Coordinates of C-alpha atoms in Angstrom, one line a residue:
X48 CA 0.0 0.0 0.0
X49 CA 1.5 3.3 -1.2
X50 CA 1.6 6.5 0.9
X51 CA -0.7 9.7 0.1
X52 CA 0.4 12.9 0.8
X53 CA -1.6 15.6 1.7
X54 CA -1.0 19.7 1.5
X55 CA -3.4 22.3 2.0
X56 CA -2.5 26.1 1.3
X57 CA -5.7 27.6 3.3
X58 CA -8.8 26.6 5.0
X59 CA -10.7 28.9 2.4
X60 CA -9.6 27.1 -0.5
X61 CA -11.0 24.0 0.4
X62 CA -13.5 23.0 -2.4
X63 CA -15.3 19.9 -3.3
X64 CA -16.5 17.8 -5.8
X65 CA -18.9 14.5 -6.1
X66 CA -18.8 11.7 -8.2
X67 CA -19.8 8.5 -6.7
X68 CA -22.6 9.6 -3.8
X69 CA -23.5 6.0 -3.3
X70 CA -20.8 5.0 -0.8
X71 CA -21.6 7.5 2.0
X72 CA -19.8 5.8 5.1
X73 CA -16.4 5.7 3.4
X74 CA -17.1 9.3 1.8
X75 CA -17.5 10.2 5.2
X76 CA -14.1 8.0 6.8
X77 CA -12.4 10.2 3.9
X78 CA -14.0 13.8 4.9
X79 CA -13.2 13.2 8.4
X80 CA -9.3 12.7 7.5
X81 CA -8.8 14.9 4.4
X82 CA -10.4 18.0 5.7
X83 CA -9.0 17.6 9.4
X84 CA -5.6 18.2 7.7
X85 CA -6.6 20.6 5.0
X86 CA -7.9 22.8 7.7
X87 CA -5.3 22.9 9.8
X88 CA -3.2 24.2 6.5
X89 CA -0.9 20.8 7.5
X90 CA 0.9 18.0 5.5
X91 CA 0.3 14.3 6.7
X92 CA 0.6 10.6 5.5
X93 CA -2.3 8.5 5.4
X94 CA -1.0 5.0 5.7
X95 CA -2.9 1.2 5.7
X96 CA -6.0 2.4 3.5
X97 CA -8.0 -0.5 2.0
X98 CA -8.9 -0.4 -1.9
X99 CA -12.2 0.7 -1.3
X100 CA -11.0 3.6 0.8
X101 CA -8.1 4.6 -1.7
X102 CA -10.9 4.5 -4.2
X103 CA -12.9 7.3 -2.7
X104 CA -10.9 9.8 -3.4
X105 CA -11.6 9.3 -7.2
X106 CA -14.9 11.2 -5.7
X107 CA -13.2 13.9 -3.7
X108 CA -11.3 16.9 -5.5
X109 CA -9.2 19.6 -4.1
X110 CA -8.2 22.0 -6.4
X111 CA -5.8 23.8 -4.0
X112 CA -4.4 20.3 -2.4
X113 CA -1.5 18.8 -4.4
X114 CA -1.9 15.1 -4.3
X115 CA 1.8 13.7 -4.6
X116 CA 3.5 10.2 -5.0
X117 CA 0.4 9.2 -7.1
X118 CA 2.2 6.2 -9.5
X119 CA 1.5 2.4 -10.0
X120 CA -2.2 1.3 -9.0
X121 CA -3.1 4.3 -7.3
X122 CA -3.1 6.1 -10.7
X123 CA -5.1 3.4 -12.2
X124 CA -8.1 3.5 -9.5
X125 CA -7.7 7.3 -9.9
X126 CA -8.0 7.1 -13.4
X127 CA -5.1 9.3 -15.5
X128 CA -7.9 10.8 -17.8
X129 CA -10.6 11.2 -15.5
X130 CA -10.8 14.5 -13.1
X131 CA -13.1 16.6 -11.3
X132 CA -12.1 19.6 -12.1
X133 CA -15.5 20.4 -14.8
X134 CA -17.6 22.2 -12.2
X135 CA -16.2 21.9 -8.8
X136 CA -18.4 23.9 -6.7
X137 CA -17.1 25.8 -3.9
X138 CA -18.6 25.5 -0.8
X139 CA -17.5 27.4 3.3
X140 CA -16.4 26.1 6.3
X141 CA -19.8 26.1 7.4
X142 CA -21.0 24.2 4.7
X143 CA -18.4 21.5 4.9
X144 CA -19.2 20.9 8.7
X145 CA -22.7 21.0 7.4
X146 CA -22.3 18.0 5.2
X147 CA -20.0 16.5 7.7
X148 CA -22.9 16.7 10.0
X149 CA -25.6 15.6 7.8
X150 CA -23.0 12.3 6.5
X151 CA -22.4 11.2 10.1
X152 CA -25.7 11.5 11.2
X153 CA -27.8 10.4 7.9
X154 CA -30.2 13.1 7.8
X155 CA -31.2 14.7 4.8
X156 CA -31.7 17.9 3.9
X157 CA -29.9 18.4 7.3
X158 CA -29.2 22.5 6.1
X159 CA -32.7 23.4 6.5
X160 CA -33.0 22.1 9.9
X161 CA -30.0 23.7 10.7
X162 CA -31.5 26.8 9.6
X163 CA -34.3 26.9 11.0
X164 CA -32.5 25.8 14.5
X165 CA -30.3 29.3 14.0
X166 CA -33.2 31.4 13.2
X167 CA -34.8 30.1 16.7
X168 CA -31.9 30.6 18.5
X169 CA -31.4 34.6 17.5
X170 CA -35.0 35.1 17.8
X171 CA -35.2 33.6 21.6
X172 CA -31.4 34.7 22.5
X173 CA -32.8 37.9 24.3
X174 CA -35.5 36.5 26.2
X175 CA -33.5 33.6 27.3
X176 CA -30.8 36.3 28.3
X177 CA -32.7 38.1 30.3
X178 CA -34.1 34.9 31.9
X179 CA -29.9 33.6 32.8
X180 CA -28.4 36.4 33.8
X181 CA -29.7 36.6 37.2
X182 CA -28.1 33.5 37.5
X183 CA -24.8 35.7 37.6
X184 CA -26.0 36.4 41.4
X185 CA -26.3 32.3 42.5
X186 CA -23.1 32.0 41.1
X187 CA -21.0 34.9 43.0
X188 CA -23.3 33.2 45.9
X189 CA -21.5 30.3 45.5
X190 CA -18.2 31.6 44.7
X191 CA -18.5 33.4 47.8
X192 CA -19.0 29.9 49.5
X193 CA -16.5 28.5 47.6
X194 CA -14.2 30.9 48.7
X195 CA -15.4 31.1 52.5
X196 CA -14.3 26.8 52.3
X197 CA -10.7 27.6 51.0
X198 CA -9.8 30.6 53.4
X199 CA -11.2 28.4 56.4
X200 CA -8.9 25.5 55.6
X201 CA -6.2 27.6 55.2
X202 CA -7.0 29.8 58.2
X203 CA -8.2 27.4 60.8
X204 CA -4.5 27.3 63.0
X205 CA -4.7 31.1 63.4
X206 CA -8.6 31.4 64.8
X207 CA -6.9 31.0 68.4
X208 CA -4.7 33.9 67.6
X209 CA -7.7 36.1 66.0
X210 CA -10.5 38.5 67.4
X211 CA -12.8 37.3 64.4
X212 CA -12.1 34.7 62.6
X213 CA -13.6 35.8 59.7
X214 CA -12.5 39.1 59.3
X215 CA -10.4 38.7 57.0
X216 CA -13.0 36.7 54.6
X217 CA -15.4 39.3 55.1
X218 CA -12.8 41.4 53.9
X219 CA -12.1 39.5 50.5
X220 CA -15.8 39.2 49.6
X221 CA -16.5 43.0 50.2
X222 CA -14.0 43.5 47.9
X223 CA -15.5 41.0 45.5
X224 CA -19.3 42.2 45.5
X225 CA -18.3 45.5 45.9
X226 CA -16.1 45.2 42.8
X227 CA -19.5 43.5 41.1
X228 CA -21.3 46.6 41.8
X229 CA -19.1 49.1 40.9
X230 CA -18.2 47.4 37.2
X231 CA -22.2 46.2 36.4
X232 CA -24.2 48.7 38.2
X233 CA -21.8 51.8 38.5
X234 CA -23.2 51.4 42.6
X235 CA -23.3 54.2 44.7
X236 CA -23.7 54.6 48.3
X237 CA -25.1 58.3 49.9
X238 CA -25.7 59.5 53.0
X239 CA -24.0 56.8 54.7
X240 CA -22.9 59.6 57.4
X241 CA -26.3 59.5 58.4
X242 CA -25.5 56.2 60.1
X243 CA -24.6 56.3 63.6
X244 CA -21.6 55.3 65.9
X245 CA -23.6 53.0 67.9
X246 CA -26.0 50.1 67.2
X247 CA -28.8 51.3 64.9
X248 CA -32.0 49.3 63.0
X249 CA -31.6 49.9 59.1
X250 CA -34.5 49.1 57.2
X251 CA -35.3 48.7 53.8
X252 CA -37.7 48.5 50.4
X253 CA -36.6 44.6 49.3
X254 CA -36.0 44.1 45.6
X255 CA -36.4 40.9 43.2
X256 CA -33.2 40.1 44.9
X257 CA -31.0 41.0 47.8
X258 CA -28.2 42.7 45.3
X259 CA -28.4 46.4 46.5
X260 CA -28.4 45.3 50.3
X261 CA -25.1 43.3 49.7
X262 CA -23.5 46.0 48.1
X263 CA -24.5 48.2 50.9
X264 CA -22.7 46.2 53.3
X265 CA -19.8 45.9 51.0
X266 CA -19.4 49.2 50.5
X267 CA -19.8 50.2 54.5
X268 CA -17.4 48.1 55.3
X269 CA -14.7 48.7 53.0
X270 CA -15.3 52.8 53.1
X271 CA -16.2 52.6 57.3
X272 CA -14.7 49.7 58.7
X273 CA -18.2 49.2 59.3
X274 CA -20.4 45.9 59.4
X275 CA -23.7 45.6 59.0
X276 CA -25.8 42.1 59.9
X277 CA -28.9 41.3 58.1
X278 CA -32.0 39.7 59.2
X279 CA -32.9 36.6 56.1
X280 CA -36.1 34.6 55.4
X281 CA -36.4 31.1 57.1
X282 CA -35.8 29.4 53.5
X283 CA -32.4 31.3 52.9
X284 CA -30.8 28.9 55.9
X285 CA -32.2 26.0 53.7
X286 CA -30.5 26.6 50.7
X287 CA -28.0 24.0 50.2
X288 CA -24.5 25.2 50.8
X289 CA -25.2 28.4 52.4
X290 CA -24.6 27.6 56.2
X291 CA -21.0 28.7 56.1
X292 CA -21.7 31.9 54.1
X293 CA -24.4 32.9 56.5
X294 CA -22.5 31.9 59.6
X295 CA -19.6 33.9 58.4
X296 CA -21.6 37.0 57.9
X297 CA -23.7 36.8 61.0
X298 CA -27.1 36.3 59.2
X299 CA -29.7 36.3 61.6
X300 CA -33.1 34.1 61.6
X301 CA -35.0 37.1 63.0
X302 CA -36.3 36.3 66.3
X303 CA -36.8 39.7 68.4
X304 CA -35.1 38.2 71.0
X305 CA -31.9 37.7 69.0
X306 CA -32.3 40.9 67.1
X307 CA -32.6 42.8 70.9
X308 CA -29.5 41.2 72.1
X309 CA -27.6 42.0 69.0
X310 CA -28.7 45.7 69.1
X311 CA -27.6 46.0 72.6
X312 CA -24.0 44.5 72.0
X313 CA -23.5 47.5 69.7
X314 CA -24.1 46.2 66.4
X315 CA -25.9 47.3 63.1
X316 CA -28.6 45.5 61.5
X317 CA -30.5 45.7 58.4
X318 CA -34.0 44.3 57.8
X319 CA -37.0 44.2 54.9
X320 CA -40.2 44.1 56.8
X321 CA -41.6 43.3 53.6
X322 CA -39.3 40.4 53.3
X323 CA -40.5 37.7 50.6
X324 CA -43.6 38.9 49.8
X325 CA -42.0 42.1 48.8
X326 CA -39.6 40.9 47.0
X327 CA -41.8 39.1 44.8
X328 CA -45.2 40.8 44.3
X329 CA -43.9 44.8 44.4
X330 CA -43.7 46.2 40.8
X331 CA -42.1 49.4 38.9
X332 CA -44.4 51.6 41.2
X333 CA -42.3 50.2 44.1
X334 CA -45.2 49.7 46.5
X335 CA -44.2 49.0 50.0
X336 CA -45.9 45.2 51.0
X337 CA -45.6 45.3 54.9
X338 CA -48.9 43.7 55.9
X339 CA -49.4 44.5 59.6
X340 CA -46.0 44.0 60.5
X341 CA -44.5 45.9 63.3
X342 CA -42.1 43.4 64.8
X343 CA -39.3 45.3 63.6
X344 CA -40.4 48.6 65.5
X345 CA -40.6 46.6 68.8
X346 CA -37.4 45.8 68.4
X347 CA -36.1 49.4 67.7
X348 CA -38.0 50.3 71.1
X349 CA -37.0 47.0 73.0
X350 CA -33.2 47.7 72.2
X351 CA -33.7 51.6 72.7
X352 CA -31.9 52.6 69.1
X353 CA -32.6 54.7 65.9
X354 CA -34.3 53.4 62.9
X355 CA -32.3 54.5 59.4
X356 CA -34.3 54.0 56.4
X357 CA -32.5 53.1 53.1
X358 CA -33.9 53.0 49.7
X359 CA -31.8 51.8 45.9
X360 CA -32.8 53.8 43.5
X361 CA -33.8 51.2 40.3
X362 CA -33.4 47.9 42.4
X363 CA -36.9 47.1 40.1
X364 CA -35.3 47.7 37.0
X365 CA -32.1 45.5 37.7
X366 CA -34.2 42.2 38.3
X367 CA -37.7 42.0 38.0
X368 CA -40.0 39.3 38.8
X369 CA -43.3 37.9 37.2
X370 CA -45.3 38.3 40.3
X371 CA -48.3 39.9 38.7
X372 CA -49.8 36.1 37.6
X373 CA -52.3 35.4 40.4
X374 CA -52.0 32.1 40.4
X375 CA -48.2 32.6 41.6
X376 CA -49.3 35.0 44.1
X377 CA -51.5 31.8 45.5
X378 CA -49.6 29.4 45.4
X379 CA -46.8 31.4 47.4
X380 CA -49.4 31.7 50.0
X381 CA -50.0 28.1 50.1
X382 CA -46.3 27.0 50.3
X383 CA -44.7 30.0 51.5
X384 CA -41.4 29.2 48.9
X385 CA -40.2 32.0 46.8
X386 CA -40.8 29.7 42.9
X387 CA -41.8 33.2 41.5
X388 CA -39.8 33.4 37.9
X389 CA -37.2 36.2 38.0
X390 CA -35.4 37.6 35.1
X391 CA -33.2 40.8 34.2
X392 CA -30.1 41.4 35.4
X393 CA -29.7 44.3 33.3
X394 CA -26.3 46.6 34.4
X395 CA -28.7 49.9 35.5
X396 CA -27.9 52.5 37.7
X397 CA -27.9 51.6 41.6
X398 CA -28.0 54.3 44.0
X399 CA -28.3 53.5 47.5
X400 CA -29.5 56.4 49.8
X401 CA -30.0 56.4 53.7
X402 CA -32.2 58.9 55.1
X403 CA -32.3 60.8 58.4
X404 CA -32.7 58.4 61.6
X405 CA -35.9 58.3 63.3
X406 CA -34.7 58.7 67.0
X407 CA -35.6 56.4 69.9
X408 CA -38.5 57.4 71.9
X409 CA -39.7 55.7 74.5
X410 CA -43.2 56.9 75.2
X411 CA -44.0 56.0 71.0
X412 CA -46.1 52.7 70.2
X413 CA -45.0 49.9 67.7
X414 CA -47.6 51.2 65.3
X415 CA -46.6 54.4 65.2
X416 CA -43.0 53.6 65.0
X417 CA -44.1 51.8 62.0
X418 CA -45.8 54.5 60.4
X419 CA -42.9 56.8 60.7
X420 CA -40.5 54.4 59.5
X421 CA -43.2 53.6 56.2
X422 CA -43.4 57.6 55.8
X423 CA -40.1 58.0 55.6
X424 CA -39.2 55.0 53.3
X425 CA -42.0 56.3 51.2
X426 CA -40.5 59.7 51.0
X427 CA -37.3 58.3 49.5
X428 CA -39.0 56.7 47.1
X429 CA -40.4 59.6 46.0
X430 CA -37.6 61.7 46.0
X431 CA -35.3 59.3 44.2
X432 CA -36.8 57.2 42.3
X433 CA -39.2 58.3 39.2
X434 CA -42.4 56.1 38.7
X435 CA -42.9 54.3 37.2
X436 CA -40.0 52.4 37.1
X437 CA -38.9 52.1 33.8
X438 CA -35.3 49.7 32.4
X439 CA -34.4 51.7 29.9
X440 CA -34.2 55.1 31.8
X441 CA -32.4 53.3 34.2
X442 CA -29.8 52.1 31.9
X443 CA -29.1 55.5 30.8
X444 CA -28.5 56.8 34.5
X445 CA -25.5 55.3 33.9
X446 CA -24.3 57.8 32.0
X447 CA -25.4 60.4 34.2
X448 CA -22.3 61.5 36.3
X449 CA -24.4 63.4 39.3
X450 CA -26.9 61.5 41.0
X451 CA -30.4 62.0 40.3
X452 CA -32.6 64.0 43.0
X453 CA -35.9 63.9 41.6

C-alpha cells in the first residue's frame, strides 16, 4: 500500500466535488481525515487504507491540495484521464461541517434544519438572556462559598490567635461584591454619614433580589470599617451550601429576642419588613408590602436605638419578577417558597440612599413607629426614584455622572 500525501495552502480554499454519492460511510471516513488536515493548513501521511477507501478519493477533489507520489495502482483507480475539475463547486467552512454533519448522522436535507434551529436561537437569545443572567448572582453566591471553604482550611491554625475569625474573609468578599457593583451597576452609596456610631436598625424597600443590600454592606465596610448584619427569610438557611456563608456574615433568623441582644451588643442590622412577599409581588411603582408587620419597630424600642431607612434607586429595573400572575401569588401563599420566575439582570444604575434616623422614643407605640418608619421610606421613594420604574431610563442613568434627585 503506497503513501498519500496531503498539502493544504488555506482553510478557504477548500472545495469539493462529487462523483460516486453511493458509498456515504467511506465518503464520510475520507472527509473526516482529508479536511482535518486541510484545515489545519498541514501536511500528513495516510497510511494502511483499503482499496475501497483509496478508491474514494476518485470522488473527492481539491483544487488547491496537491496530491503527490500518485504512481503504479493508485493512478489506475484514480484514473489518469478522468478529473473533477469540470464544475467543482465551492462550498464554506460552514458548509463542509454542514455536510459533515448531515454524513455522520444520515439526515437529509440536514441544512434546513440547521437553519431553521439558527433562526430560533437569534430570535429567543434575548429573552433567554434576560431569563440567565440573574443566575450571575447564584453563582457569586456560590463563589462566595467556595471561597469562604478555601480561606477556612487555610486559616483554621490562626482562629486562636484572632479577634474574628472571619475578618479577613469578610474582607475578600466586600471587595468581591463591591467590585460586582461598581463594574455592572456603577453602585453608589449616599448618605451613609447618616448612620450612627452606635447600634442602629436599618431598614429597607426589598428588591427581586437581595443585590443592592449586599453591596450596601460591602461598600460600608470597605469605606467605614463598618459591618452591618442582616436579618434573612427562614428558607435562605435552607439553601443547600449556604450555612457557612451565612455563619460567616452573622445572618440572623429574626427572632426579636436575637435581634434585641444584638442591638444591645453594639451592632448594626438591616432588615426588609416586607421580606419575601416584597420581594416578589412589588412592581415598577415600588409599592411598599408590609402587611401588619410591626415586629421590627418593637425591636427598635425593645433595644432603645434609631431606625435609618434606606432605599436603591432602580433595584426594580435591575431584576424584575413575574409576580403579577395570580396564580403565583396563590400558590406562594399556600407554600410560602419564593418559585416566582425572576429575570433581568440588566447593568442599571444603583443608588443606595439612607435617610435621616428616626430617634428612639420611648413613650411612641409599635404602630406608630411603623408608620414613621413607612413615611419616611416612602419619601425616599419619591424623591429618588421616578415612577414608574422604567429599564431603559435606568440604563441610561449610567451615564449620568451626578446622582439623580428627583
Amino acid at each position: 500500500m503506497l503513501p498519500l500525501w496531503l498539502a493544504a495552502k488555506r482553510r478557504s480554499d477548500l472545495n469539493f466535488c462529487y462523483r460516486r454519492p453511493e458509498i456515504p460511510a467511506q465518503r464520510g471516513l475520507a472527509l473526516k481525515i482529508l479536511t482535518s488536515w486541510c484545515w489545519r493548513g498541514e501536511t500528513g501521511t495516510v497510511k494502511d487504507l483499503s482499496r475501497s477507501e483509496i478508491y474514494l478519493f476518485k470522488t473527492i477533489y481539491f483544487p488547491n491540495c496537491c496530491m503527490l507520489v500518485v504512481s503504479g495502482s493508485i493512478r489506475e483507480m484514480i484514473g489518469g484521464n478522468e478529473s473533477c475539475a469540470a464544475g467543482p463547486m465551492p462550498m464554506s467552512y460552514l458548509t463542509c461541517l454542514t455536510y459533515i454533519l448531515g454524513e455522520w448522522t444520515g439526515v437529509e436535507d440536514i441544512e434546513d434544519y440547521l437553519s431553521y434551529a439558527v433562526y430560533l436561537l437569534w430570535v429567543l437569545f434575548p429573552l433567554v438572556a434576560v431569563f440567565l443572567l440573574p443566575g450571575v448572582l447564584v453563582i457569586l453566591f456560590y463563589t462566595s462559598i467556595l471561597l469562604l471553604h478555601i480561606y477556612k482550611r487555610k486559616n483554621e491554625l490562626k482562629e486562636a490567635y484572632s479577634n474574628d475569625f472571619w475578618d479577613g474573609a469578610k474582607q475578600m468578599l466586600a471587595t468581591l461584591w463591591d467590585g460586582h457593583g461598581r463594574i455592572w451597576h456603577g453602585y453608589e452609596l449616599h448618605g451613609a454619614e447618616n448612620i450612627p456610631e452606635g447600634p442602629g436598625l436599618v431598614v429597607f424597600y426589598h428588591g427581586a433580589t437581595p443585590a443592592d443590600c449586599v453591596y450596601f454592606m460591602a461598600r460600608l465596610l470597605i469605606q467605614k470599617k463598618r459591618y452591618c448584619h442582616v436579618v434573612a427569610d427562614h428558607f435562605v438557611f435552607r439553601l443547600p451550601g449556604f450555612k457557612i456563608l451565612l455563619d460567616a456574615h452573622g445572618v440572623l433568623h429574626g427572632p426579636k429576642e436575637e435581634c434585641v441582644n444584638a442591638l444591645k451588643k453594639g451592632s448594626l442590622i438591616a432588615i426588609a419588613p416586607g421580606g419575601v412577599r416584597e420581594a416578589l409581588f412589588s412592581d415598577e411603582m415600588y409599592t411598599i408590602i408590609w402587611g401588619n408587620r410591626k415586629g421590627f419597630a418593637q425591636v427598635a424600642i425593645d433595644a432603645k436605638v434609631p431606625i435609618i431607612p434606606m432605599f436603591t434607586q432602580n433595584v426594580r429595573e435591575g431584576v424584575r419578577t413575574l409576580g403579577g400572575i395570580k396564580i403565583l401569588r396563590s400558590l406562594y401563599e399556600r407554600i410560602r417558597l419564593p418559585i416566582v420566575p425572576v429575570y433581568g439582570g440588566f447593568p442599571v444604575k444603583l443608588r443606595t440612599f439612607i435617610g435621616e434616623p428616626i430617634p428612639y422614643e420611648p413613650n411612641v407605640t409599635a404602630e406608630e413607629l411603623t408608620a414613621k418608619t413607612k413615611a419616611a421610606l416612602q419619601a425616599l421613594i419619591e424623591k429618588h426614584q421616578k415612577l414608574p420604574g422604567n429599564i431603559f431610563r435606568a440604563l441610561m442613568e449610567r451615564f449620568q455622572t451626578q446622582k439623580k434627585e428627583d
